[in-house]
Amino acid sequence: MNLAIKEALKGFQEDEVPIGAVIVIDGKVISKAHNITDKTQIATKHAEICAIEKACKKTGSWRLSDAEMYITLEPCAMCAGAIANARIKRVYFGAYEKKSGCAASLYPVLSENGLNHSTEYLGGISEEECSALLKNYFKSKRVQKP
Amino acid sequence: MNLAIKEALKGFQEDEVPIGAVIVIDGKVISKAHNITDKTQIATKHAEICAIEKACKKTGSWRLSDAEMYITLEPCAMCAGAIANARIKRVYFGAYEKKSGCAASLYPVLSENGLNHSTEYLGGISEEECSALLKNYFKSKRVQKP
């Protein structure tokens, strides 16, 4: 999770919503990414999507069945759906996203997605740190752009 | 929808699951795409994601608030989430995906996604044709790979 937080911090420095994601297979880091929707102006470029795409390219397969993923925030519907589509084995996430999170909060997309695939998940890891990053980011935006 | 079906047919010819998507803004086709997960071996490369990414690149904005989208199949969680994230105005889709569709079938991600954004949708357009394409594809796979 520390690596995912580092990725989120990179996002913060680039004025992106600070969310980071890391994919690990057999104890080895396969991909790291942070949110780049502002820089790219592409709506799909959340940290999780970027990390999954990099991992697929690196492994040469759309199936990441042995992968574990660390994310600083509970994934949205798009990212939870991508995690399920990529058949990722397990997800660890930091802060809960009560309004739109699709692991535990809004819809249980990781565990019930109609795909006969269930991704295990554990939320609340380094929760305070992950949450503080986002709070500080939005606070700084409010000061800069009142 | 005819253009989306043509895209799906291209997918069929390339041995991809035949799903097509087209994005229109102000009556003008902005992007067209079909599913390319097999060719690219990237789990996220569904027709909708590819069409949204192309449209964002073309318009230079992650917000596609004036866009209407035509899809041959009800979108999955990932794609419905991407449609919501891109703030797409309206979606027309062909066949319903009863197990995993996230417009009307499994979860109402287009209309309730925690984003204060709701995408209108209408399903069942050219439903028989869109559905037959998928059925024929899976039938051909079963014959080829018993």
PDB file of C-alpha atoms in Angstrom:
ATOM      1  CA  MET A   1       0.000   0.000   0.000  1.00  0.00           C
ATOM      2  CA  ASN A   2       2.951   2.323   0.599  1.00  0.00           C
ATOM      3  CA  LEU A   3       3.797   2.139  -3.105  1.00  0.00           C
ATOM      4  CA  ALA A   4       0.180   2.949  -4.009  1.00  0.00           C
ATOM      5  CA  ILE A   5       0.305   5.955  -1.663  1.00  0.00           C
ATOM      6  CA  LYS A   6       3.540   7.081  -3.354  1.00  0.00           C
ATOM      7  CA  GLU A   7       1.740   6.878  -6.702  1.00  0.00           C
ATOM      8  CA  ALA A   8      -1.151   8.923  -5.307  1.00  0.00           C
ATOM      9  CA  LEU A   9       1.360  11.535  -4.089  1.00  0.00           C
ATOM     10  CA  LYS A  10       2.774  11.753  -7.621  1.00  0.00           C
ATOM     11  CA  GLY A  11      -0.775  12.500  -8.764  1.00  0.00           C
ATOM     12  CA  PHE A  12      -1.098  15.198  -6.099  1.00  0.00           C
ATOM     13  CA  GLN A  13       2.098  16.856  -7.346  1.00  0.00           C
ATOM     14  CA  GLU A  14       0.702  16.789 -10.893  1.00  0.00           C
ATOM     15  CA  ASP A  15      -2.572  18.379  -9.727  1.00  0.00           C
ATOM     16  CA  GLU A  16      -4.538  15.182 -10.346  1.00  0.00           C
ATOM     17  CA  VAL A  17      -7.025  13.685  -7.880  1.00  0.00           C
ATOM     18  CA  PRO A  18      -4.499  11.726  -5.760  1.00  0.00           C
ATOM     19  CA  ILE A  19      -5.349   8.057  -6.183  1.00  0.00           C
ATOM     20  CA  GLY A  20      -2.727   5.367  -6.721  1.00  0.00           C
ATOM     21  CA  ALA A  21      -2.820   1.699  -7.708  1.00  0.00           C
ATOM     22  CA  VAL A  22      -0.243  -1.089  -7.750  1.00  0.00           C
ATOM     23  CA  ILE A  23      -0.553  -4.614  -9.169  1.00  0.00           C
ATOM     24  CA  VAL A  24       1.496  -7.460  -7.734  1.00  0.00           C
ATOM     25  CA  ILE A  25       1.891 -11.005  -9.085  1.00  0.00           C
ATOM     26  CA  ASP A  26       3.778 -13.624  -7.084  1.00  0.00           C
ATOM     27  CA  GLY A  27       5.130 -10.942  -4.773  1.00  0.00           C
ATOM     28  CA  LYS A  28       6.533  -8.912  -7.684  1.00  0.00           C
ATOM     29  CA  VAL A  29       5.308  -5.427  -8.623  1.00  0.00           C
ATOM     30  CA  ILE A  30       3.975  -5.662 -12.190  1.00  0.00           C
ATOM     31  CA  SER A  31       2.551  -2.173 -12.620  1.00  0.00           C
ATOM     32  CA  LYS A  32       2.031   1.131 -10.814  1.00  0.00           C
ATOM     33  CA  ALA A  33      -0.162   4.034 -11.836  1.00  0.00           C
ATOM     34  CA  HIS A  34      -1.985   7.109 -10.633  1.00  0.00           C
ATOM     35  CA  ASN A  35      -4.994   8.982 -11.870  1.00  0.00           C
ATOM     36  CA  ILE A  36      -4.201  11.011 -15.030  1.00  0.00           C
ATOM     37  CA  THR A  37      -7.642  12.119 -16.189  1.00  0.00           C
ATOM     38  CA  ASP A  38      -6.795  15.814 -16.024  1.00  0.00           C
ATOM     39  CA  LYS A  39      -3.491  15.611 -17.878  1.00  0.00           C
ATOM     40  CA  THR A  40      -4.819  13.319 -20.590  1.00  0.00           C
ATOM     41  CA  GLN A  41      -8.404  14.661 -20.592  1.00  0.00           C
ATOM     42  CA  ILE A  42      -9.528  11.054 -21.002  1.00  0.00           C
ATOM     43  CA  ALA A  43     -12.346  10.058 -18.648  1.00  0.00           C
ATOM     44  CA  THR A  44     -11.217   6.446 -18.314  1.00  0.00           C
ATOM     45  CA  LYS A  45      -7.690   7.127 -17.104  1.00  0.00           C
ATOM     46  CA  HIS A  46      -8.196   6.331 -13.437  1.00  0.00           C
ATOM     47  CA  ALA A  47      -5.263   4.795 -11.540  1.00  0.00           C
ATOM     48  CA  GLU A  48      -6.796   1.308 -11.598  1.00  0.00           C
ATOM     49  CA  ILE A  49      -7.490   1.279 -15.353  1.00  0.00           C
ATOM     50  CA  CYS A  50      -3.955   2.489 -16.106  1.00  0.00           C
ATOM     51  CA  ALA A  51      -2.440  -0.134 -13.779  1.00  0.00           C
ATOM     52  CA  ILE A  52      -4.552  -2.930 -15.305  1.00  0.00           C
ATOM     53  CA  GLU A  53      -3.657  -1.890 -18.857  1.00  0.00           C
ATOM     54  CA  LYS A  54       0.054  -1.799 -17.999  1.00  0.00           C
ATOM     55  CA  ALA A  55      -0.175  -5.203 -16.287  1.00  0.00           C
ATOM     56  CA  CYS A  56      -1.981  -6.752 -19.284  1.00  0.00           C
ATOM     57  CA  LYS A  57       0.670  -5.382 -21.629  1.00  0.00           C
ATOM     58  CA  LYS A  58       3.454  -6.674 -19.384  1.00  0.00           C
ATOM     59  CA  THR A  59       2.002 -10.167 -18.950  1.00  0.00           C
ATOM     60  CA  GLY A  60       0.604 -10.376 -22.503  1.00  0.00           C
ATOM     61  CA  SER A  61      -2.769 -11.513 -21.210  1.00  0.00           C
ATOM     62  CA  TRP A  62      -6.112  -9.909 -20.390  1.00  0.00           C
ATOM     63  CA  ARG A  63      -6.504 -12.443 -17.577  1.00  0.00           C
ATOM     64  CA  LEU A  64      -4.734 -11.350 -14.402  1.00  0.00           C
ATOM     65  CA  SER A  65      -6.020 -14.261 -12.317  1.00  0.00           C
ATOM     66  CA  ASP A  66      -2.937 -14.400 -10.069  1.00  0.00           C
ATOM     67  CA  ALA A  67      -2.816 -10.660  -9.464  1.00  0.00           C
ATOM     68  CA  GLU A  68      -3.341  -8.745  -6.255  1.00  0.00           C
ATOM     69  CA  MET A  69      -4.076  -5.032  -6.438  1.00  0.00           C
ATOM     70  CA  TYR A  70      -3.471  -2.244  -3.931  1.00  0.00           C
ATOM     71  CA  ILE A  71      -5.558   0.920  -4.357  1.00  0.00           C
ATOM     72  CA  THR A  72      -5.662   3.993  -2.128  1.00  0.00           C
ATOM     73  CA  LEU A  73      -9.443   4.399  -2.592  1.00  0.00           C
ATOM     74  CA  GLU A  74     -12.361   2.018  -2.972  1.00  0.00           C
ATOM     75  CA  PRO A  75     -12.824   1.608  -6.757  1.00  0.00           C
ATOM     76  CA  CYS A  76     -15.689   3.255  -8.679  1.00  0.00           C
ATOM     77  CA  ALA A  77     -18.060   1.216 -10.883  1.00  0.00           C
ATOM     78  CA  MET A  78     -15.773   1.537 -13.919  1.00  0.00           C
ATOM     79  CA  CYS A  79     -12.671   0.388 -12.049  1.00  0.00           C
ATOM     80  CA  ALA A  80     -14.414  -2.348 -10.051  1.00  0.00           C
ATOM     81  CA  GLY A  81     -15.857  -3.602 -13.352  1.00  0.00           C
ATOM     82  CA  ALA A  82     -12.393  -3.553 -14.928  1.00  0.00           C
ATOM     83  CA  ILE A  83     -10.963  -5.486 -11.965  1.00  0.00           C
ATOM     84  CA  ALA A  84     -13.695  -8.113 -12.393  1.00  0.00           C
ATOM     85  CA  ASN A  85     -13.235  -8.223 -16.187  1.00  0.00           C
ATOM     86  CA  ALA A  86      -9.482  -8.778 -15.693  1.00  0.00           C
ATOM     87  CA  ARG A  87     -10.268 -11.589 -13.206  1.00  0.00           C
ATOM     88  CA  ILE A  88      -8.029 -10.062 -10.538  1.00  0.00           C
ATOM     89  CA  LYS A  89      -7.773 -12.341  -7.510  1.00  0.00           C
ATOM     90  CA  ARG A  90      -7.662  -9.929  -4.598  1.00  0.00           C
ATOM     91  CA  VAL A  91      -7.935  -6.191  -3.944  1.00  0.00           C
ATOM     92  CA  TYR A  92      -6.714  -4.238  -0.930  1.00  0.00           C
ATOM     93  CA  PHE A  93      -7.946  -0.676  -0.732  1.00  0.00           C
ATOM     94  CA  GLY A  94      -7.405   2.273   1.607  1.00  0.00           C
ATOM     95  CA  ALA A  95     -10.243   4.756   2.067  1.00  0.00           C
ATOM     96  CA  TYR A  96     -13.878   3.828   1.600  1.00  0.00           C
ATOM     97  CA  GLU A  97     -15.837   5.844  -0.979  1.00  0.00           C
ATOM     98  CA  LYS A  98     -19.259   5.875   0.610  1.00  0.00           C
ATOM     99  CA  LYS A  99     -21.122   7.490  -2.296  1.00  0.00           C
ATOM    100  CA  SER A 100     -19.795   5.655  -5.309  1.00  0.00           C
ATOM    101  CA  GLY A 101     -17.469   2.835  -4.195  1.00  0.00           C
ATOM    102  CA  CYS A 102     -18.215  -0.467  -5.905  1.00  0.00           C
ATOM    103  CA  ALA A 103     -16.535  -2.968  -3.621  1.00  0.00           C
ATOM    104  CA  ALA A 104     -18.606  -2.553  -0.475  1.00  0.00           C
ATOM    105  CA  SER A 105     -20.376   0.816  -0.503  1.00  0.00           C
ATOM    106  CA  LEU A 106     -22.740   1.354  -3.474  1.00  0.00           C
ATOM    107  CA  TYR A 107     -22.805  -1.948  -5.391  1.00  0.00           C
ATOM    108  CA  PRO A 108     -20.813  -5.149  -4.699  1.00  0.00           C
ATOM    109  CA  VAL A 109     -19.340  -5.277  -8.225  1.00  0.00           C
ATOM    110  CA  LEU A 110     -16.158  -7.071  -7.096  1.00  0.00           C
ATOM    111  CA  SER A 111     -18.093  -9.998  -5.659  1.00  0.00           C
ATOM    112  CA  GLU A 112     -21.321  -9.992  -7.717  1.00  0.00           C
ATOM    113  CA  ASN A 113     -20.860  -9.022 -11.332  1.00  0.00           C
ATOM    114  CA  GLY A 114     -22.574 -11.718 -13.358  1.00  0.00           C
ATOM    115  CA  LEU A 115     -19.205 -13.044 -14.530  1.00  0.00           C
ATOM    116  CA  ASN A 116     -18.884 -16.138 -12.347  1.00  0.00           C
ATOM    117  CA  HIS A 117     -15.839 -14.382 -10.968  1.00  0.00           C
ATOM    118  CA  SER A 118     -15.441 -12.955  -7.515  1.00  0.00           C
ATOM    119  CA  THR A 119     -12.551 -10.763  -6.443  1.00  0.00           C
ATOM    120  CA  GLU A 120     -11.776 -10.913  -2.733  1.00  0.00           C
ATOM    121  CA  TYR A 121     -11.238  -7.548  -1.118  1.00  0.00           C
ATOM    122  CA  LEU A 122     -10.147  -5.935   2.098  1.00  0.00           C
ATOM    123  CA  GLY A 123     -10.783  -2.233   2.703  1.00  0.00           C
ATOM    124  CA  GLY A 124      -9.557   0.273   5.265  1.00  0.00           C
ATOM    125  CA  ILE A 125      -5.810  -0.360   4.894  1.00  0.00           C
ATOM    126  CA  SER A 126      -3.824   2.804   5.753  1.00  0.00           C
ATOM    127  CA  GLU A 127      -7.256   4.384   5.605  1.00  0.00           C
ATOM    128  CA  GLU A 128      -6.383   7.613   7.427  1.00  0.00           C
ATOM    129  CA  GLU A 129      -3.374   8.333   5.241  1.00  0.00           C
ATOM    130  CA  CYS A 130      -5.229   7.586   2.008  1.00  0.00           C
ATOM    131  CA  SER A 131      -8.203   9.628   3.098  1.00  0.00           C
ATOM    132  CA  ALA A 132      -6.081  12.568   4.303  1.00  0.00           C
ATOM    133  CA  LEU A 133      -4.400  12.766   0.890  1.00  0.00           C
ATOM    134  CA  LEU A 134      -7.753  13.223  -0.834  1.00  0.00           C
ATOM    135  CA  LYS A 135      -9.034  15.670   1.767  1.00  0.00           C
ATOM    136  CA  ASN A 136      -5.890  17.780   1.486  1.00  0.00           C
ATOM    137  CA  TYR A 137      -6.158  17.763  -2.290  1.00  0.00           C
ATOM    138  CA  PHE A 138      -9.756  18.968  -2.361  1.00  0.00           C
ATOM    139  CA  LYS A 139      -8.985  21.507   0.388  1.00  0.00           C
ATOM    140  CA  SER A 140      -6.110  22.906  -1.685  1.00  0.00           C
ATOM    141  CA  LYS A 141      -8.378  23.127  -4.737  1.00  0.00           C
ATOM    142  CA  ARG A 142     -10.959  25.087  -2.779  1.00  0.00           C
ATOM    143  CA  VAL A 143      -8.307  27.567  -1.683  1.00  0.00           C
ATOM    144  CA  GLN A 144      -6.870  27.917  -5.176  1.00  0.00           C
ATOM    145  CA  LYS A 145     -10.189  28.101  -6.960  1.00  0.00           C
ATOM    146  CA  PRO A 146     -12.744  29.623  -4.586  1.00  0.00           C
TER     147      PRO A 146
ATOM    148  CA  MET B   1     -27.440   1.842 -34.292  1.00  0.00           C
ATOM    149  CA  ASN B   2     -26.709   0.558 -37.773  1.00  0.00           C
ATOM    150  CA  LEU B   3     -23.190   1.961 -37.507  1.00  0.00           C
ATOM    151  CA  ALA B   4     -22.724   0.266 -34.127  1.00  0.00           C
ATOM    152  CA  ILE B   5     -23.885  -3.031 -35.667  1.00  0.00           C
ATOM    153  CA  LYS B   6     -21.374  -2.541 -38.499  1.00  0.00           C
ATOM    154  CA  GLU B   7     -18.653  -2.082 -35.860  1.00  0.00           C
ATOM    155  CA  ALA B   8     -19.787  -5.263 -34.101  1.00  0.00           C
ATOM    156  CA  LEU B   9     -19.595  -7.114 -37.436  1.00  0.00           C
ATOM    157  CA  LYS B  10     -15.996  -5.934 -37.852  1.00  0.00           C
ATOM    158  CA  GLY B  11     -15.335  -7.483 -34.441  1.00  0.00           C
ATOM    159  CA  PHE B  12     -16.962 -10.740 -35.561  1.00  0.00           C
ATOM    160  CA  GLN B  13     -14.691 -10.852 -38.616  1.00  0.00           C
ATOM    161  CA  GLU B  14     -11.674 -10.340 -36.331  1.00  0.00           C
ATOM    162  CA  ASP B  15     -12.818 -13.161 -34.037  1.00  0.00           C
ATOM    163  CA  GLU B  16     -13.653 -10.753 -31.215  1.00  0.00           C
ATOM    164  CA  VAL B  17     -16.873 -10.846 -29.196  1.00  0.00           C
ATOM    165  CA  PRO B  18     -19.040  -8.795 -31.604  1.00  0.00           C
ATOM    166  CA  ILE B  19     -20.009  -5.646 -29.751  1.00  0.00           C
ATOM    167  CA  GLY B  20     -19.943  -2.196 -31.345  1.00  0.00           C
ATOM    168  CA  ALA B  21     -20.241   1.355 -30.014  1.00  0.00           C
ATOM    169  CA  VAL B  22     -20.679   4.738 -31.677  1.00  0.00           C
ATOM    170  CA  ILE B  23     -20.585   8.214 -30.082  1.00  0.00           C
ATOM    171  CA  VAL B  24     -22.484  11.096 -31.629  1.00  0.00           C
ATOM    172  CA  ILE B  25     -22.337  14.786 -30.699  1.00  0.00           C
ATOM    173  CA  ASP B  26     -24.719  17.274 -32.306  1.00  0.00           C
ATOM    174  CA  GLY B  27     -25.720  14.680 -34.891  1.00  0.00           C
ATOM    175  CA  LYS B  28     -22.111  14.063 -35.932  1.00  0.00           C
ATOM    176  CA  VAL B  29     -20.308  10.744 -35.447  1.00  0.00           C
ATOM    177  CA  ILE B  30     -17.325  11.448 -33.171  1.00  0.00           C
ATOM    178  CA  SER B  31     -16.030   7.928 -32.649  1.00  0.00           C
ATOM    179  CA  LYS B  32     -16.699   4.291 -33.524  1.00  0.00           C
ATOM    180  CA  ALA B  33     -15.181   1.191 -31.967  1.00  0.00           C
ATOM    181  CA  HIS B  34     -15.602  -2.505 -31.412  1.00  0.00           C
ATOM    182  CA  ASN B  35     -14.375  -4.893 -28.770  1.00  0.00           C
ATOM    183  CA  ILE B  36     -10.636  -5.640 -29.172  1.00  0.00           C
ATOM    184  CA  THR B  37      -9.812  -7.487 -25.944  1.00  0.00           C
ATOM    185  CA  ASP B  38      -8.588 -10.584 -27.738  1.00  0.00           C
ATOM    186  CA  LYS B  39      -6.352  -8.845 -30.267  1.00  0.00           C
ATOM    187  CA  THR B  40      -4.832  -6.493 -27.677  1.00  0.00           C
ATOM    188  CA  GLN B  41      -5.035  -8.900 -24.723  1.00  0.00           C
ATOM    189  CA  ILE B  42      -6.040  -5.894 -22.625  1.00  0.00           C
ATOM    190  CA  ALA B  43      -9.059  -6.533 -20.393  1.00  0.00           C
ATOM    191  CA  THR B  44     -10.359  -2.968 -20.577  1.00  0.00           C
ATOM    192  CA  LYS B  45     -10.627  -2.742 -24.362  1.00  0.00           C
ATOM    193  CA  HIS B  46     -14.372  -3.133 -24.698  1.00  0.00           C
ATOM    194  CA  ALA B  47     -16.105  -1.256 -27.518  1.00  0.00           C
ATOM    195  CA  GLU B  48     -17.490   1.420 -25.170  1.00  0.00           C
ATOM    196  CA  ILE B  49     -14.142   2.175 -23.486  1.00  0.00           C
ATOM    197  CA  CYS B  50     -12.418   2.444 -26.884  1.00  0.00           C
ATOM    198  CA  ALA B  51     -15.160   4.728 -28.244  1.00  0.00           C
ATOM    199  CA  ILE B  52     -15.061   6.962 -25.136  1.00  0.00           C
ATOM    200  CA  GLU B  53     -11.261   7.238 -25.275  1.00  0.00           C
ATOM    201  CA  LYS B  54     -11.361   8.149 -28.963  1.00  0.00           C
ATOM    202  CA  ALA B  55     -14.112  10.731 -28.341  1.00  0.00           C
ATOM    203  CA  CYS B  56     -12.177  12.311 -25.434  1.00  0.00           C
ATOM    204  CA  LYS B  57      -9.076  12.556 -27.630  1.00  0.00           C
ATOM    205  CA  LYS B  58     -11.089  14.057 -30.475  1.00  0.00           C
ATOM    206  CA  THR B  59     -12.905  16.636 -28.344  1.00  0.00           C
ATOM    207  CA  GLY B  60      -9.939  17.297 -26.033  1.00  0.00           C
ATOM    208  CA  SER B  61     -12.120  16.859 -22.954  1.00  0.00           C
ATOM    209  CA  TRP B  62     -12.948  14.086 -20.500  1.00  0.00           C
ATOM    210  CA  ARG B  63     -16.452  15.528 -20.238  1.00  0.00           C
ATOM    211  CA  LEU B  64     -18.718  14.281 -23.023  1.00  0.00           C
ATOM    212  CA  SER B  65     -21.843  15.971 -21.648  1.00  0.00           C
ATOM    213  CA  ASP B  66     -23.409  16.519 -25.070  1.00  0.00           C
ATOM    214  CA  ALA B  67     -22.711  13.018 -26.323  1.00  0.00           C
ATOM    215  CA  GLU B  68     -25.149  10.270 -27.214  1.00  0.00           C
ATOM    216  CA  MET B  69     -23.880   6.713 -27.459  1.00  0.00           C
ATOM    217  CA  TYR B  70     -25.167   3.727 -29.421  1.00  0.00           C
ATOM    218  CA  ILE B  71     -24.104   0.290 -28.193  1.00  0.00           C
ATOM    219  CA  THR B  72     -25.175  -3.114 -29.513  1.00  0.00           C
ATOM    220  CA  LEU B  73     -25.283  -4.614 -25.991  1.00  0.00           C
ATOM    221  CA  GLU B  74     -26.251  -3.317 -22.555  1.00  0.00           C
ATOM    222  CA  PRO B  75     -22.959  -2.126 -20.989  1.00  0.00           C
ATOM    223  CA  CYS B  76     -21.138  -4.066 -18.239  1.00  0.00           C
ATOM    224  CA  ALA B  77     -20.201  -2.425 -14.910  1.00  0.00           C
ATOM    225  CA  MET B  78     -16.879  -1.162 -16.290  1.00  0.00           C
ATOM    226  CA  CYS B  79     -18.434   0.408 -19.369  1.00  0.00           C
ATOM    227  CA  ALA B  80     -21.498   1.797 -17.592  1.00  0.00           C
ATOM    228  CA  GLY B  81     -19.129   3.324 -15.030  1.00  0.00           C
ATOM    229  CA  ALA B  82     -17.022   4.826 -17.822  1.00  0.00           C
ATOM    230  CA  ILE B  83     -20.154   6.277 -19.451  1.00  0.00           C
ATOM    231  CA  ALA B  84     -21.114   7.868 -16.119  1.00  0.00           C
ATOM    232  CA  ASN B  85     -17.550   9.108 -15.489  1.00  0.00           C
ATOM    233  CA  ALA B  86     -17.515  10.719 -18.951  1.00  0.00           C
ATOM    234  CA  ARG B  87     -20.893  12.367 -18.168  1.00  0.00           C
ATOM    235  CA  ILE B  88     -22.451  11.028 -21.375  1.00  0.00           C
ATOM    236  CA  LYS B  89     -25.967  12.389 -21.832  1.00  0.00           C
ATOM    237  CA  ARG B  90     -27.853   9.488 -23.365  1.00  0.00           C
ATOM    238  CA  VAL B  91     -27.272   5.830 -24.263  1.00  0.00           C
ATOM    239  CA  TYR B  92     -29.187   3.685 -26.711  1.00  0.00           C
ATOM    240  CA  PHE B  93     -28.411  -0.013 -26.564  1.00  0.00           C
ATOM    241  CA  GLY B  94     -29.508  -3.104 -28.466  1.00  0.00           C
ATOM    242  CA  ALA B  95     -29.628  -6.422 -26.611  1.00  0.00           C
ATOM    243  CA  TYR B  96     -30.149  -6.669 -22.862  1.00  0.00           C
ATOM    244  CA  GLU B  97     -27.437  -8.475 -20.877  1.00  0.00           C
ATOM    245  CA  LYS B  98     -29.520 -10.040 -18.143  1.00  0.00           C
ATOM    246  CA  LYS B  99     -26.629 -11.383 -16.046  1.00  0.00           C
ATOM    247  CA  SER B 100     -24.205  -8.472 -15.983  1.00  0.00           C
ATOM    248  CA  GLY B 101     -25.746  -5.449 -17.711  1.00  0.00           C
ATOM    249  CA  CYS B 102     -25.397  -2.262 -15.691  1.00  0.00           C
ATOM    250  CA  ALA B 103     -28.042  -0.023 -17.233  1.00  0.00           C
ATOM    251  CA  ALA B 104     -31.184  -1.899 -16.261  1.00  0.00           C
ATOM    252  CA  SER B 105     -30.364  -5.548 -15.508  1.00  0.00           C
ATOM    253  CA  LEU B 106     -27.864  -6.041 -12.644  1.00  0.00           C
ATOM    254  CA  TYR B 107     -27.192  -2.566 -11.196  1.00  0.00           C
ATOM    255  CA  PRO B 108     -28.537   0.816 -12.397  1.00  0.00           C
ATOM    256  CA  VAL B 109     -25.048   2.339 -12.763  1.00  0.00           C
ATOM    257  CA  LEU B 110     -26.114   4.720 -15.552  1.00  0.00           C
ATOM    258  CA  SER B 111     -28.754   6.355 -13.390  1.00  0.00           C
ATOM    259  CA  GLU B 112     -27.419   5.827  -9.843  1.00  0.00           C
ATOM    260  CA  ASN B 113     -23.673   6.036  -9.548  1.00  0.00           C
ATOM    261  CA  GLY B 114     -22.983   8.442  -6.690  1.00  0.00           C
ATOM    262  CA  LEU B 115     -21.740  11.068  -9.152  1.00  0.00           C
ATOM    263  CA  ASN B 116     -24.743  13.411  -9.232  1.00  0.00           C
ATOM    264  CA  HIS B 117     -24.886  12.471 -12.890  1.00  0.00           C
ATOM    265  CA  SER B 118     -27.541  10.411 -14.568  1.00  0.00           C
ATOM    266  CA  THR B 119     -27.290   9.092 -18.111  1.00  0.00           C
ATOM    267  CA  GLU B 120     -30.641   8.527 -19.803  1.00  0.00           C
ATOM    268  CA  TYR B 121     -30.924   5.233 -21.616  1.00  0.00           C
ATOM    269  CA  LEU B 122     -33.174   3.294 -23.919  1.00  0.00           C
ATOM    270  CA  GLY B 123     -32.629  -0.426 -24.462  1.00  0.00           C
ATOM    271  CA  GLY B 124     -33.953  -2.966 -26.940  1.00  0.00           C
ATOM    272  CA  ILE B 125     -33.152  -1.051 -30.146  1.00  0.00           C
ATOM    273  CA  SER B 126     -32.544  -3.476 -33.043  1.00  0.00           C
ATOM    274  CA  GLU B 127     -32.476  -6.012 -30.238  1.00  0.00           C
ATOM    275  CA  GLU B 128     -32.960  -9.112 -32.382  1.00  0.00           C
ATOM    276  CA  GLU B 129     -30.148  -8.214 -34.768  1.00  0.00           C
ATOM    277  CA  CYS B 130     -27.722  -7.303 -31.972  1.00  0.00           C
ATOM    278  CA  SER B 131     -28.593 -10.430 -30.037  1.00  0.00           C
ATOM    279  CA  ALA B 132     -28.352 -12.709 -33.108  1.00  0.00           C
ATOM    280  CA  LEU B 133     -24.821 -11.435 -33.788  1.00  0.00           C
ATOM    281  CA  LEU B 134     -23.680 -12.507 -30.325  1.00  0.00           C
ATOM    282  CA  LYS B 135     -25.518 -15.836 -30.483  1.00  0.00           C
ATOM    283  CA  ASN B 136     -23.981 -16.642 -33.872  1.00  0.00           C
ATOM    284  CA  TYR B 137     -20.530 -15.727 -32.594  1.00  0.00           C
ATOM    285  CA  PHE B 138     -20.723 -17.995 -29.551  1.00  0.00           C
ATOM    286  CA  LYS B 139     -22.289 -20.758 -31.664  1.00  0.00           C
ATOM    287  CA  SER B 140     -19.383 -20.543 -34.134  1.00  0.00           C
ATOM    288  CA  LYS B 141     -16.893 -20.710 -31.250  1.00  0.00           C
ATOM    289  CA  ARG B 142     -18.544 -23.842 -29.912  1.00  0.00           C
ATOM    290  CA  VAL B 143     -18.269 -25.485 -33.316  1.00  0.00           C
ATOM    291  CA  GLN B 144     -14.659 -24.430 -33.779  1.00  0.00           C
ATOM    292  CA  LYS B 145     -13.579 -25.254 -30.241  1.00  0.00           C
ATOM    293  CA  PRO B 146     -15.753 -28.104 -28.941  1.00  0.00           C
TER     294      PRO B 146
END
